[in-house]
PDB file of C-alpha atoms in Angstrom:
ATOM      1  CA  MET O 266      -4.140   8.960   9.855  1.00 88.00           C
ATOM      2  CA  MET O 267      -1.778   6.031   9.378  1.00 91.00           C
ATOM      3  CA  SER O 268       1.858   6.438   8.435  1.00 95.00           C
ATOM      4  CA  ASP O 269       3.181   4.976   5.195  1.00 95.00           C
ATOM      5  CA  GLU O 270       4.811   2.146   7.128  1.00 96.00           C
ATOM      6  CA  GLU O 271       1.575   1.368   8.981  1.00 96.00           C
ATOM      7  CA  THR O 272      -0.336   1.280   5.701  1.00 94.00           C
ATOM      8  CA  VAL O 273       2.117  -1.218   4.221  1.00 94.00           C
ATOM      9  CA  GLU O 274       1.952  -3.333   7.373  1.00 95.00           C
ATOM     10  CA  GLN O 275      -1.853  -3.343   7.325  1.00 94.00           C
ATOM     11  CA  SER O 276      -1.879  -4.420   3.679  1.00 92.00           C
ATOM     12  CA  ARG O 277       0.551  -7.219   4.544  1.00 94.00           C
ATOM     13  CA  GLU O 278      -1.569  -8.510   7.420  1.00 94.00           C
ATOM     14  CA  ASN O 279      -5.003  -8.191   5.834  1.00 93.00           C
ATOM     15  CA  PRO O 280      -6.152  -9.900   2.606  1.00 94.00           C
ATOM     16  CA  TYR O 281      -8.847  -7.308   1.852  1.00 94.00           C
ATOM     17  CA  PRO O 282      -6.518  -4.439   0.829  1.00 91.00           C
ATOM     18  CA  GLN O 283      -4.507  -6.921  -1.224  1.00 93.00           C
ATOM     19  CA  HIS O 284      -7.655  -7.953  -3.081  1.00 95.00           C
ATOM     20  CA  PHE O 285      -8.545  -4.282  -3.636  1.00 93.00           C
ATOM     21  CA  LEU O 286      -5.054  -3.733  -5.082  1.00 89.00           C
ATOM     22  CA  GLY O 287      -5.632  -6.554  -7.562  1.00 93.00           C
ATOM     23  CA  LEU O 288      -3.461  -9.316  -6.136  1.00 93.00           C
ATOM     24  CA  LYS O 289      -4.616 -12.762  -7.224  1.00 94.00           C
ATOM     25  CA  GLN O 290      -3.724 -14.461  -3.947  1.00 95.00           C
ATOM     26  CA  TYR O 291      -2.821 -13.498  -0.395  1.00 94.00           C
ATOM     27  CA  GLU O 292       0.831 -12.555   0.202  1.00 93.00           C
ATOM     28  CA  ASP O 293       2.235 -12.542   3.738  1.00 92.00           C
ATOM     29  CA  LYS O 294       5.054 -10.186   2.779  1.00 93.00           C
ATOM     30  CA  ALA O 295       4.925  -6.481   1.982  1.00 92.00           C
ATOM     31  CA  VAL O 296       3.500  -6.040  -1.507  1.00 89.00           C
ATOM     32  CA  PHE O 297       5.038  -2.575  -1.965  1.00 90.00           C
ATOM     33  CA  HIS O 298       7.560  -0.291  -0.283  1.00 95.00           C
ATOM     34  CA  PRO O 299       6.363   2.634   1.866  1.00 95.00           C
ATOM     35  CA  THR O 300       8.212   5.146  -0.325  1.00 95.00           C
ATOM     36  CA  ILE O 301       5.744   4.493  -3.165  1.00 93.00           C
ATOM     37  CA  PHE O 302       3.383   6.902  -1.406  1.00 93.00           C
ATOM     38  CA  ILE O 303       5.835   9.752  -2.016  1.00 92.00           C
ATOM     39  CA  TYR O 304       5.424   9.214  -5.758  1.00 93.00           C
ATOM     40  CA  PHE O 305       1.629   9.290  -5.510  1.00 89.00           C
ATOM     41  CA  ARG O 306       1.589  12.384  -3.281  1.00 91.00           C
ATOM     42  CA  LYS O 307       3.764  14.252  -5.787  1.00 92.00           C
ATOM     43  CA  ARG O 308       1.455  13.188  -8.618  1.00 91.00           C
ATOM     44  CA  LEU O 309      -1.597  14.403  -6.721  1.00 90.00           C
ATOM     45  CA  HIS O 310      -0.028  17.807  -6.062  1.00 88.00           C
ATOM     46  CA  GLU O 311       0.777  18.266  -9.765  1.00 80.00           C
ATOM     47  CA  ARG O 312      -2.912  18.483 -10.632  1.00 68.00           C
TER      48      ARG O 312
END
C-alpha cells in the first residue's frame, strides 16, 4: 500500500491518474495535498 505522500507523488509524475481525476491537461506539480485523504477516510468510516 502506498502512503498518502507517495500517492500524490505518483499522480504528479504520471498523466493517467490526472486524467482519471478529471484534469484537462497534464500538471507537473502536485494537484492536491496529501492530507485530503484524511477527509475521505473519515467520510468512508461514517457510512
